[in-house]
Amino acid sequence: MEIGVYTGYSLLSTALALPDDGKILALDINRENYEIGLPIIEKAGVAHKIDFREGHALPLLDQMVDDVNFHGSFDFIFVDADKDKYLNYHKRLIDLVKVGGVIGYDNTLWNGSLVAPPDAPLRKYVRYYRDFVLELNKALAVDTRVEICQLPVGDGITFPIHIQLKRKISMVMAIKVSEKIAQVGWFGRSYLTTVITVRAFIPSFQTTVNFRNPRFLLPRTRVVYRCCRAVSGVVVSENINLTDKEKQIFNQLVQVLRHFNLETQLRVAGGWVRDKLLGKECYDIDIAIDNMLGKEFCDKVNGYLASTGGKSQGIGVIQSNPDQSKHLETARMRLFDVWIDFVNLRSEDYAENSRIPTKEFGSAEQDAYRRDLTINSLFYNINTCLVEDFTGRGLDDLKSGKIVTPLPPKETFLDDPLRVLRAIRFSTMFDFEMVKELKVAAADNDVKSAIADKISRERIGHEINLMVSGNQPVKAIDYISELGLFQVVFTPPPNFELKISEHDKICVNYINAAWRLLGALGGCTFSDEQRRLYLYAALFFPIRKTVYGENKKKIISPVKHVFKKSLKLKASDAENIIKLHNAVDKFSSLIPFMISSEDMNPVEVDWKSDMIDAPDSSRLRILLGLILREIKDFWRAALMLTVEEEILKLGLEKVWEVKPLINGRDIMKLLELKNGGPVVSEWQQKLIQWQLAYPCGNVQECIDWMMMQTQLKHLTT
């Protein structure tokens, strides 16, 4: 479909690209314009592909939305019409484009005006439509039903790709179940309806990223960030813009140096530099000192404050603790209401079987090379107000979005294997690419052994928790599986063999489905804690019913072992996840009664045989109430896992990727049709149903069924 044809240039291009039986619905308010280009379209031999309709698009789109036969029926929709209606178009087109289909919105950079300052001189019509285009871009950026790519071609084209997964089945089931829970009186119905149907859950991890091309809209989703970086790259400033408070802090530290006539170099290290260069605010300031310990310099700061009539600050000293990745003593003090860490620059040397280095004072260059990643090896020199890149590639890797180690990756990982997990976490946090050499080293058997032998389980659990709580948990877990680290990280009990093969890939599939379902059901008001445990519950869902004997008297769930022994997380985490798993099975047994349009009441369920004698009409209320009392605020997570389990059980998790066994052209040949149209569309829908019913069926079986149905139809008529 094309909305806004004008004289038909893009319409002609699309028609030429389509197969001979392809069709375009072309909508424009003015037929005279279309007829200007019609002779060229006819000369190209593609006029038969175009169904032109004159008039306003919205009324026709409303008619199509009301007819479910049009839902998901368009492969590609191009919009180049009145910009003030773009968002209204999108609200309708999202129902009409098929999953995996593409919508294209033209002019989404709008003469570069979207990033122009408020007082920039703009033509009147540009200024008028600017806000409407900006409104569309913002709406697309938070629309979890699509992934988007915005290209700086011409005046900018944004392509939302429809990835809405399982939305209809999950939404219908979730709404019906929620309404049933409301009907039995456990919560207010209006609240539940709002929770399920209104997009209240918008992930808090979205960030603004600047781009090299000044005409790019500043996007706010990781999807645009990923797609667009491949085109233009991330803009990384060569200099750092300080906030007023940072200026106060750094100016005071320079005054300390001058007061005591110190030749000390003060450098802010690590994440603060990286984030500031990316245009993000960061309040975690770590200062590296080249010629004294942190506690010694903090004493100098208090000496300066005393000499100027200021108030001395308390100094906290954090002793070195390698298990917590604290290899050196760190001094802390509060300046201008901000906690600052002070530590000396260091060089390190690692023993063969330890991740605890021997340490000594080092240069800034030595300190940079001993860090985990090049993007974390940058310094901001407070004395000179310059960014320092001693590895020679920190800035370049930050600009190109690459995860690289300063030294050879295997050497780096064997020195401190925790860096493998940190590389994965930073890769997913910023959507950066881990280079091939780093992946090869991370998957090396020696490195795997080092992870198991040299890193405390608490540190592994801490890193995994950060990944699962981060903005791309599925990508992080997928990396762990891809690199062969799943069993190393989520170590199963000794002498325990899972009954399902390749269980790590199955676990990844479950957390992937859970993450996508969470995005599709955008109204779920999960807290951060609920979201975290929901994803963990999905990850370990495939092994929920397996048990092992720790000793002759005790039967233990491997899920509990992973949380308590492999990750060393809270005991309550394991308990809550096991409760979620149990609730899924209980919810599953009640779903037929909850979503039924008839007045059905459960007589008996296998998990509650000792039910009191109560009227049939009260049994559902009792059973639901018992589940809710057990899992409390996690009932929504359990319900979503239930929906996900049913979809995966049926093997429908990627059904939208299933290709038809027979295409439209072959259908026309088999039925001896000269033209396509509704008959072909009707058979395509029937054949998809046949494939769903017979997932292992082949082409010939499908043709045989089709011809049999055709013969039966002839006989009955």
XYZ file of C-alpha atoms in Angstrom:
717
model
C 0.000 0.000 0.000
C 1.143 3.539 -0.711
C -0.411 6.551 1.003
C 0.348 9.780 -0.824
C 0.989 8.957 -4.488
C 1.387 12.426 -6.060
C 2.596 11.809 -9.651
C 3.624 8.216 -8.960
C 7.444 8.110 -8.950
C 7.804 5.879 -5.860
C 4.661 3.988 -6.893
C 6.303 3.080 -10.203
C 9.502 1.974 -8.434
C 7.551 -0.293 -6.080
C 5.451 -1.747 -8.884
C 8.573 -2.575 -10.895
C 10.039 -4.422 -7.919
C 6.933 -6.547 -7.308
C 6.303 -9.913 -8.983
C 3.712 -9.951 -11.737
C 0.907 -11.019 -9.395
C 1.804 -8.379 -6.795
C -0.766 -5.704 -5.947
C -0.493 -2.136 -4.669
C -3.347 -0.219 -3.079
C -2.522 3.420 -3.950
C -4.277 6.218 -2.055
C -4.157 9.915 -2.882
C -6.496 12.881 -2.424
C -5.986 14.073 -6.012
C -6.475 11.785 -9.029
C -5.262 14.466 -11.453
C -1.740 14.242 -10.053
C -1.750 10.452 -10.397
C -2.853 10.697 -14.026
C 0.191 12.838 -14.832
C 2.448 9.850 -14.234
C -0.029 7.176 -15.337
C 1.212 7.032 -18.981
C 4.709 6.192 -17.730
C 3.293 3.505 -15.430
C 1.336 2.008 -18.333
C 4.358 2.138 -20.614
C 6.339 0.226 -17.972
C 3.681 -2.509 -18.083
C 2.821 -2.392 -14.367
C -0.549 -0.588 -14.361
C -2.348 -3.912 -13.698
C -0.605 -4.137 -10.328
C -2.046 -0.820 -9.077
C -5.459 -0.240 -7.514
C -5.720 3.569 -7.280
C -8.324 5.138 -5.029
C -9.000 8.847 -4.729
C -9.934 10.438 -1.435
C -8.871 10.800 2.192
C -6.926 7.793 3.478
C -8.124 7.666 7.089
C -11.766 6.681 6.379
C -10.657 3.846 4.113
C -8.060 2.690 6.662
C -10.741 2.679 9.363
C -12.892 0.415 7.201
C -9.988 -1.967 6.705
C -9.143 -2.013 10.412
C -12.760 -2.923 11.186
C -12.509 -5.892 8.806
C -10.270 -8.554 10.390
C -9.592 -10.033 6.946
C -7.309 -7.075 6.242
C -5.311 -7.503 9.465
C -1.741 -8.538 8.712
C -2.418 -8.554 4.963
C 0.196 -6.046 3.707
C 3.879 -6.850 3.191
C 4.981 -3.250 2.715
C 3.347 0.133 3.279
C 4.917 3.422 2.193
C 3.659 6.740 3.603
C 4.526 10.086 2.009
C 1.466 12.182 2.730
C 0.270 14.866 5.157
C 2.766 14.890 8.039
C 0.229 16.054 10.606
C -1.610 12.735 10.189
C 1.431 10.435 10.290
C 0.792 9.250 13.838
C -2.877 8.593 13.055
C -1.788 6.543 10.056
C 0.613 4.519 12.186
C -2.068 3.648 14.721
C -4.061 2.012 11.929
C -1.272 0.614 9.764
C 0.246 -1.421 12.593
C -2.835 -3.655 12.427
C -2.736 -3.948 8.644
C 0.940 -4.810 8.096
C 1.896 -8.441 8.634
C 4.388 -9.568 11.279
C 7.760 -9.228 9.593
C 6.310 -6.628 7.226
C 7.722 -3.136 6.809
C 6.251 0.357 6.949
C 8.218 3.242 5.464
C 7.639 6.849 6.623
C 9.224 9.484 4.395
C 10.610 12.885 5.495
C 11.343 11.805 9.076
C 14.363 14.102 9.324
C 12.265 16.966 7.951
C 14.944 19.202 6.481
C 17.170 18.624 9.503
C 14.782 20.703 11.591
C 14.349 18.000 14.242
C 17.784 18.707 15.698
C 17.803 22.431 14.968
C 17.866 24.826 17.965
C 14.530 26.435 18.896
C 15.541 29.815 17.451
C 16.833 28.439 14.140
C 15.447 30.218 11.056
C 13.057 27.759 9.397
C 10.585 28.126 6.585
C 7.011 28.429 7.805
C 5.771 25.062 6.547
C 8.898 23.334 7.892
C 8.329 24.774 11.351
C 4.626 23.896 11.241
C 5.094 20.202 10.423
C 8.250 19.768 12.525
C 6.377 18.954 15.736
C 4.189 16.386 13.992
C 7.202 14.546 12.554
C 8.944 14.704 15.912
C 5.834 13.287 17.566
C 5.867 10.339 15.149
C 9.553 9.608 15.758
C 9.085 9.656 19.515
C 6.083 7.326 19.241
C 8.001 4.874 17.032
C 10.950 4.916 19.406
C 8.877 3.517 22.305
C 6.607 1.257 20.248
C 7.627 -2.262 21.328
C 5.673 -3.775 18.436
C 8.309 -2.649 15.942
C 12.034 -2.440 15.448
C 13.057 0.651 13.558
C 15.852 1.810 11.308
C 16.109 5.463 10.356
C 18.189 6.153 7.241
C 19.632 9.560 6.318
C 18.559 9.109 2.690
C 17.164 12.255 1.106
C 15.025 13.835 3.792
C 15.159 10.758 5.992
C 13.120 7.546 5.883
C 12.129 5.567 8.959
C 11.324 1.875 8.523
C 9.385 0.274 11.385
C 9.576 -3.516 11.005
C 6.649 -5.264 12.632
C 8.013 -7.738 15.200
C 4.887 -7.907 17.383
C 5.128 -11.412 18.782
C 2.229 -13.465 20.064
C 0.469 -10.196 20.887
C -3.057 -11.173 19.996
C -3.114 -14.559 21.701
C -1.262 -13.298 24.786
C -3.304 -10.118 25.072
C -6.608 -11.931 24.718
C -5.656 -14.577 27.239
C -4.164 -12.068 29.684
C -7.202 -9.791 29.495
C -9.676 -12.649 29.916
C -7.768 -14.097 32.849
C -7.413 -10.677 34.466
C -11.107 -9.992 34.022
C -11.944 -13.343 35.603
C -9.725 -12.550 38.582
C -11.459 -9.198 38.845
C -14.893 -10.822 38.654
C -14.187 -13.089 41.595
C -13.362 -10.003 43.618
C -9.672 -10.170 44.383
C -8.843 -6.754 42.923
C -10.674 -3.812 41.463
C -11.590 -4.610 37.866
C -10.866 -1.174 36.474
C -7.318 -1.330 37.787
C -6.674 -4.703 36.223
C -8.053 -3.626 32.883
C -5.774 -0.583 32.950
C -2.753 -2.697 33.802
C -3.250 -5.011 30.840
C -4.453 -2.622 28.179
C -2.563 0.626 28.794
C 1.134 1.012 27.956
C 2.390 1.904 31.393
C 5.571 -0.162 31.230
C 8.220 1.764 29.346
C 11.722 0.435 30.100
C 13.792 2.813 32.186
C 17.006 1.811 30.441
C 16.433 3.777 27.261
C 19.210 6.254 26.530
C 19.850 9.121 24.159
C 22.699 8.589 21.725
C 24.190 11.228 19.459
C 25.101 10.482 15.861
C 27.735 11.640 13.426
C 25.177 12.938 10.960
C 23.779 16.216 12.386
C 20.503 15.628 10.573
C 19.800 12.456 12.510
C 17.013 12.490 15.039
C 18.355 11.661 18.489
C 16.717 8.236 19.004
C 15.738 6.646 22.307
C 15.665 2.927 21.754
C 18.440 0.414 21.483
C 16.982 -0.813 18.185
C 17.460 2.508 16.410
C 20.831 2.874 18.069
C 21.978 -0.469 16.710
C 20.621 -0.005 13.194
C 21.829 3.559 12.799
C 25.265 3.100 14.252
C 26.046 0.739 11.399
C 25.293 3.613 9.025
C 26.823 6.595 10.759
C 28.661 5.476 13.912
C 28.386 6.788 17.447
C 29.537 10.345 17.965
C 32.130 10.497 20.730
C 33.369 13.897 21.777
C 37.115 14.431 21.986
C 36.526 16.677 24.994
C 34.371 16.415 28.093
C 31.769 18.979 29.065
C 31.727 19.309 32.839
C 28.683 20.083 34.921
C 28.870 23.011 37.331
C 29.321 20.619 40.255
C 32.118 18.730 38.498
C 33.856 22.046 37.809
C 33.617 22.917 41.517
C 35.076 19.545 42.551
C 37.932 19.552 40.066
C 38.803 23.229 40.705
C 39.064 22.504 44.408
C 41.363 19.531 43.775
C 43.611 21.710 41.607
C 43.730 24.282 44.430
C 44.929 21.506 46.768
C 47.790 20.757 44.380
C 48.744 24.447 44.205
C 48.437 24.970 47.962
C 50.916 22.187 48.751
C 52.994 22.769 45.599
C 52.393 19.156 44.524
C 53.451 17.771 41.162
C 50.775 15.095 41.433
C 48.716 14.290 38.345
C 45.031 13.689 39.053
C 43.066 11.672 36.525
C 39.448 10.572 36.473
C 39.434 6.967 35.309
C 37.130 4.371 33.843
C 33.376 4.525 33.430
C 32.931 8.234 34.157
C 35.163 9.149 31.202
C 33.458 6.665 28.900
C 29.958 7.838 29.807
C 30.780 11.540 29.582
C 32.256 11.060 26.117
C 29.013 9.333 25.099
C 27.033 12.310 26.330
C 25.685 10.514 29.412
C 25.784 11.871 32.925
C 27.731 9.823 35.466
C 28.143 10.466 39.185
C 30.625 7.669 39.907
C 33.912 9.597 39.979
C 37.087 7.555 40.528
C 40.301 9.569 40.660
C 43.667 7.900 40.009
C 46.777 9.446 41.606
C 50.251 8.927 40.189
C 52.552 9.355 43.216
C 50.714 8.723 46.488
C 47.994 6.613 48.077
C 44.391 7.756 48.106
C 44.274 8.192 51.901
C 47.372 10.388 51.783
C 45.825 12.691 49.188
C 42.531 12.900 51.100
C 44.515 14.124 54.101
C 45.960 16.844 51.844
C 42.427 17.859 50.833
C 41.418 18.240 54.479
C 44.604 20.188 55.154
C 43.668 22.630 52.392
C 40.079 22.950 53.665
C 41.349 23.711 57.174
C 43.700 26.400 55.838
C 40.868 28.134 53.987
C 38.362 27.971 56.824
C 36.431 25.137 55.266
C 35.018 22.116 57.056
C 37.110 18.962 57.047
C 35.476 15.902 55.508
C 35.421 12.383 56.851
C 37.616 9.873 55.066
C 36.513 6.304 54.507
C 39.006 3.616 53.594
C 37.888 0.548 51.655
C 40.433 -2.188 52.051
C 41.503 -4.195 49.016
C 39.180 -7.126 48.368
C 40.000 -9.017 45.160
C 36.831 -11.100 45.371
C 34.915 -7.857 44.991
C 37.279 -6.634 42.225
C 38.932 -4.217 44.626
C 42.633 -4.889 44.087
C 43.849 -1.767 45.878
C 42.940 0.178 48.962
C 40.510 2.971 48.088
C 39.928 6.175 50.046
C 36.554 7.941 49.863
C 35.508 11.425 50.826
C 32.548 13.695 50.104
C 33.128 16.893 48.151
C 30.252 19.214 47.265
C 27.814 16.435 48.257
C 29.399 13.933 45.849
C 31.315 10.856 46.990
C 34.732 10.648 45.310
C 37.005 7.582 45.268
C 40.775 8.102 45.308
C 43.227 5.323 44.399
C 46.801 5.221 43.144
C 47.764 4.237 39.608
C 49.065 0.699 39.495
C 50.711 -1.972 37.452
C 49.850 -5.625 38.030
C 51.422 -9.024 37.742
C 49.312 -12.164 38.054
C 50.322 -15.516 39.480
C 49.405 -18.535 37.370
C 46.532 -19.819 39.529
C 45.189 -16.599 40.967
C 43.177 -13.628 39.812
C 44.730 -11.589 42.660
C 47.651 -9.575 41.251
C 50.781 -8.376 42.924
C 50.657 -4.590 42.793
C 52.999 -1.649 42.699
C 52.850 2.004 41.684
C 52.643 2.330 37.933
C 52.387 4.899 35.217
C 49.129 6.006 33.657
C 49.997 3.940 30.587
C 50.590 0.802 32.657
C 47.334 1.410 34.502
C 45.460 1.809 31.205
C 46.790 -1.466 29.792
C 45.928 -3.461 32.923
C 42.209 -2.528 32.598
C 39.573 -4.890 31.268
C 38.510 -3.078 28.060
C 39.855 -0.265 25.925
C 36.631 1.735 26.342
C 37.265 1.639 30.110
C 40.945 2.568 29.830
C 40.494 6.282 29.097
C 41.491 9.038 31.526
C 40.420 12.628 32.015
C 43.416 14.597 33.277
C 42.162 17.164 35.802
C 45.437 19.093 35.612
C 45.313 19.594 31.845
C 41.522 19.193 31.232
C 42.300 16.700 28.446
C 41.164 13.170 27.633
C 44.076 10.718 27.559
C 44.010 7.516 25.500
C 47.195 5.640 26.392
C 46.207 2.410 24.602
C 45.794 4.392 21.392
C 42.435 2.831 20.555
C 40.022 3.571 23.403
C 38.400 6.498 21.588
C 38.280 4.653 18.268
C 36.671 1.579 19.844
C 34.156 3.791 21.604
C 33.289 5.509 18.324
C 32.979 2.281 16.356
C 31.136 0.457 19.128
C 33.643 -2.358 19.707
C 34.497 -4.372 22.790
C 38.272 -4.948 22.776
C 40.837 -5.736 25.472
C 43.963 -3.521 25.733
C 46.252 -6.577 25.804
C 45.723 -9.884 23.932
C 42.314 -11.157 25.068
C 43.332 -14.627 26.254
C 46.146 -13.163 28.347
C 43.724 -10.582 29.757
C 41.081 -13.196 30.600
C 43.516 -15.652 32.151
C 44.874 -12.873 34.371
C 41.370 -12.042 35.592
C 38.598 -14.292 34.167
C 35.902 -12.022 35.578
C 36.686 -9.774 32.615
C 34.905 -12.251 30.317
C 31.597 -11.564 32.039
C 32.314 -7.837 32.161
C 32.982 -7.851 28.407
C 29.609 -9.505 27.827
C 27.864 -7.059 30.154
C 29.358 -3.944 28.564
C 28.694 -5.310 25.087
C 24.997 -5.657 25.857
C 24.787 -2.491 27.946
C 25.955 -0.300 25.061
C 24.968 -2.640 22.230
C 28.615 -2.803 21.184
C 30.179 -5.634 19.174
C 32.614 -8.057 20.792
C 35.434 -8.533 18.285
C 36.111 -12.032 16.936
C 39.436 -12.462 18.764
C 37.768 -11.666 22.078
C 34.983 -14.217 21.462
C 37.507 -16.903 20.550
C 39.452 -16.242 23.746
C 36.308 -16.192 25.897
C 35.298 -19.620 24.537
C 38.769 -21.098 25.137
C 38.799 -24.106 27.478
C 41.655 -22.656 29.541
C 39.626 -19.492 30.111
C 36.550 -21.534 31.057
C 38.608 -23.420 33.612
C 39.969 -20.153 34.945
C 36.437 -18.786 35.374
C 35.480 -21.857 37.387
C 38.663 -21.926 39.470
C 39.651 -18.294 40.026
C 36.403 -16.321 40.379
C 34.243 -16.390 43.474
C 30.652 -17.420 42.909
C 29.497 -14.147 44.505
C 31.227 -12.160 41.770
C 29.732 -14.340 39.045
C 26.288 -13.892 40.565
C 26.785 -10.132 40.778
C 27.695 -9.854 37.083
C 24.797 -12.097 35.986
C 22.406 -10.061 38.109
C 23.564 -6.874 36.388
C 23.020 -8.505 32.993
C 19.530 -9.805 33.783
C 18.591 -6.425 35.264
C 20.077 -4.570 32.291
C 18.659 -3.369 29.006
C 19.460 -6.475 26.923
C 19.238 -9.537 29.198
C 18.474 -11.949 26.366
C 21.502 -10.890 24.344
C 23.706 -11.320 27.416
C 22.457 -14.839 28.177
C 22.661 -15.724 24.500
C 26.336 -14.691 24.495
C 26.944 -16.895 27.534
C 25.395 -19.822 25.669
C 27.139 -19.043 22.366
C 30.553 -18.909 24.053
C 29.967 -22.244 25.784
C 29.881 -20.649 29.243
C 26.364 -21.644 30.294
C 27.356 -24.632 32.419
C 30.400 -22.758 33.726
C 28.269 -19.862 34.954
C 25.089 -21.722 35.904
C 26.950 -24.723 37.299
C 24.600 -27.674 37.832
C 24.816 -29.900 40.918
C 27.635 -32.475 40.970
C 26.898 -35.692 39.088
C 23.622 -34.249 37.853
C 22.546 -34.783 34.256
C 19.599 -32.942 32.779
C 17.116 -35.037 30.866
C 16.757 -32.476 28.080
C 19.545 -32.074 25.545
C 21.102 -28.716 24.761
C 19.211 -27.297 27.704
C 21.126 -24.021 27.563
C 19.652 -23.200 24.134
C 16.189 -24.162 25.357
C 16.653 -21.918 28.392
C 17.742 -19.056 26.108
C 14.608 -19.590 23.991
C 12.442 -19.287 27.088
C 13.985 -16.065 28.360
C 13.837 -14.687 24.810
C 10.126 -15.468 24.592
C 9.566 -13.960 28.038
C 11.409 -10.760 27.114
C 9.448 -10.321 23.896
C 6.169 -11.049 25.646
C 7.059 -8.469 28.275
C 7.560 -5.935 25.494
C 4.333 -6.900 23.721
C 2.298 -6.590 26.912
C 3.515 -3.055 27.453
C 0.908 -2.378 30.125
C 2.434 -4.735 32.686
C 3.559 -2.537 35.575
C 6.439 -4.689 36.737
C 8.798 -3.322 39.318
C 12.509 -3.831 38.660
C 12.525 -6.719 41.136
C 9.506 -8.388 39.562
C 11.022 -8.019 36.100
C 14.315 -9.521 37.282
C 12.743 -12.583 38.899
C 10.319 -13.055 36.010
C 13.259 -13.304 33.590
C 15.158 -15.665 35.878
C 12.024 -17.811 36.193
C 11.722 -17.968 32.405
C 15.412 -18.820 32.006
C 15.181 -21.838 34.297
C 11.645 -22.829 33.389
C 12.712 -25.870 31.292
C 14.375 -27.511 34.323
C 11.711 -26.641 36.876
C 10.462 -30.229 37.264
C 13.868 -31.900 37.553
C 15.234 -32.856 40.960
C 18.389 -34.429 42.323
C 19.418 -35.966 45.611
C 22.063 -33.979 47.455
C 22.155 -36.781 49.968
C 20.058 -39.828 50.712
C 17.572 -37.892 52.809
C 17.128 -34.751 50.752
C 15.599 -34.071 47.333
C 16.601 -30.669 45.961
C 15.645 -28.641 42.895
C 18.581 -27.838 40.584
C 17.094 -24.340 40.265
C 17.671 -23.842 43.994
C 21.218 -25.164 43.627
C 22.005 -22.682 40.820
C 20.822 -19.720 42.871
C 22.317 -20.737 46.211
C 25.560 -22.400 45.101
C 26.382 -21.311 41.519
C 25.368 -17.646 41.754
C 25.305 -17.182 45.528
C 22.210 -15.021 45.269
C 19.649 -14.498 47.999
C 17.843 -17.595 49.267
C 14.592 -15.707 48.745
C 15.354 -15.461 45.003
C 15.336 -19.236 44.638
C 12.206 -19.556 46.767
C 10.308 -16.921 44.768
C 11.284 -18.458 41.448
C 10.211 -21.935 42.547
C 6.902 -20.420 43.698
C 6.531 -18.812 40.266
C 7.162 -22.148 38.559
C 4.602 -23.882 40.762
C 2.070 -21.115 40.141
C 2.450 -21.547 36.363
C 1.292 -25.160 36.558
C -1.586 -24.166 38.814
C -2.637 -21.292 36.560
C -2.471 -23.624 33.556
C -4.992 -25.971 35.134
C -7.413 -23.052 35.680
C -7.044 -21.267 32.321
C -9.856 -23.205 30.581
C -12.241 -22.060 33.288
C -10.973 -18.467 33.311
C -11.153 -17.765 29.583
C -14.310 -19.717 28.863
C -17.314 -17.670 27.786
C -19.530 -20.208 29.522
C -20.161 -20.321 33.243
C -17.751 -23.193 33.963
C -16.509 -23.996 37.443
C -13.577 -26.255 38.302
C -14.771 -29.292 40.183
C -11.341 -30.602 41.121
C -7.679 -29.904 40.326
C -4.745 -32.169 40.999
C -2.941 -29.633 43.195
C -5.788 -29.067 45.652
C -7.558 -32.287 46.534
C -8.466 -31.266 50.089
C -10.746 -28.405 49.105
C -13.541 -27.564 51.535
C -17.129 -28.217 50.623
C -18.122 -25.024 48.822
C -20.588 -24.071 46.085
C -19.309 -24.656 42.562
C -19.568 -20.941 41.873
C -17.017 -20.250 44.626
C -14.423 -22.853 43.665
C -12.617 -20.717 41.092
C -12.440 -17.838 43.539
C -10.935 -20.111 46.195
C -8.360 -21.654 43.877
C -7.271 -18.311 42.405
C -7.089 -16.810 45.857
C -4.778 -19.586 47.059
C -2.412 -19.003 44.134
C -2.393 -15.242 44.671
C -1.736 -15.605 48.393
C 1.258 -17.785 47.612
C 2.950 -15.573 45.011
C 1.505 -12.174 45.963
C 2.658 -9.372 43.607
C 4.301 -11.884 41.267
C 0.977 -13.204 39.958
C 1.300 -11.234 36.705
C 4.730 -12.750 36.088
C 3.318 -16.243 36.682
C 0.443 -15.535 34.300
C 2.822 -14.364 31.561
C 4.972 -17.464 32.025
C 1.819 -19.540 31.638
C 1.016 -17.930 28.284
C 4.612 -18.310 27.164
C 4.686 -21.999 28.142
C 1.584 -22.785 26.115
C 3.025 -21.067 23.022
C 6.395 -22.799 23.288
C 4.741 -26.130 24.041
C 2.924 -25.894 20.710
C 6.131 -24.955 18.906
C 4.693 -21.608 17.808
C 7.440 -19.331 19.145
C 8.619 -18.410 15.607
C 5.591 -19.347 13.571
C 5.713 -16.008 11.729
C 8.965 -17.142 10.119
C 7.368 -20.265 8.614
C 7.378 -19.941 4.837
C 4.322 -21.111 2.871
C 4.915 -24.444 1.181
C 3.036 -23.185 -1.869
C 3.327 -19.574 -3.054
C 0.674 -17.521 -4.826
C 2.047 -18.156 -8.303
C 1.936 -21.948 -7.776
C -1.598 -21.714 -6.411
C -2.658 -19.980 -9.623
C -1.041 -22.737 -11.714
C -2.632 -25.553 -9.704
C -6.073 -23.967 -9.902
C -5.558 -22.810 -13.492
C -6.324 -19.190 -12.608
C -5.432 -16.346 -14.955
C -5.550 -13.678 -12.242
C -4.876 -13.713 -8.515
C -7.001 -11.709 -6.187
C -9.274 -12.904 -3.349
C -9.246 -16.575 -4.431
C -5.476 -16.822 -4.056
C -5.553 -14.945 -0.737
C -8.243 -17.294 0.571
C -6.184 -20.372 -0.351
C -3.044 -18.899 1.178
C -4.864 -18.557 4.488
C -6.189 -22.124 4.246
C -2.755 -23.538 3.441
C -1.171 -21.735 6.403
C -3.809 -23.385 8.605
C -2.919 -26.765 7.070
C 0.762 -26.173 7.841
C -0.094 -25.272 11.431
C -2.150 -28.453 11.741
C 0.548 -30.610 10.100
C 3.912 -29.017 10.965
C 5.835 -31.975 9.501
C 3.852 -32.069 6.242
C 5.686 -31.721 2.929
C 4.847 -29.897 -0.294
C 3.255 -32.896 -2.031
C 1.027 -33.658 0.953
C -0.043 -30.037 1.006
C -0.868 -30.117 -2.734
C -2.787 -33.386 -2.319
C -4.883 -31.867 0.463
C -5.497 -28.736 -1.581
C -6.651 -30.676 -4.645
C -8.877 -32.891 -2.510
C -10.544 -29.824 -1.008
C -11.048 -28.422 -4.512
C -12.692 -31.636 -5.695
C -14.957 -31.759 -2.650
C -16.020 -28.190 -3.306
C -16.905 -29.059 -6.931
C -18.921 -32.078 -5.805
C -20.931 -30.112 -3.263
C -21.711 -27.361 -5.772
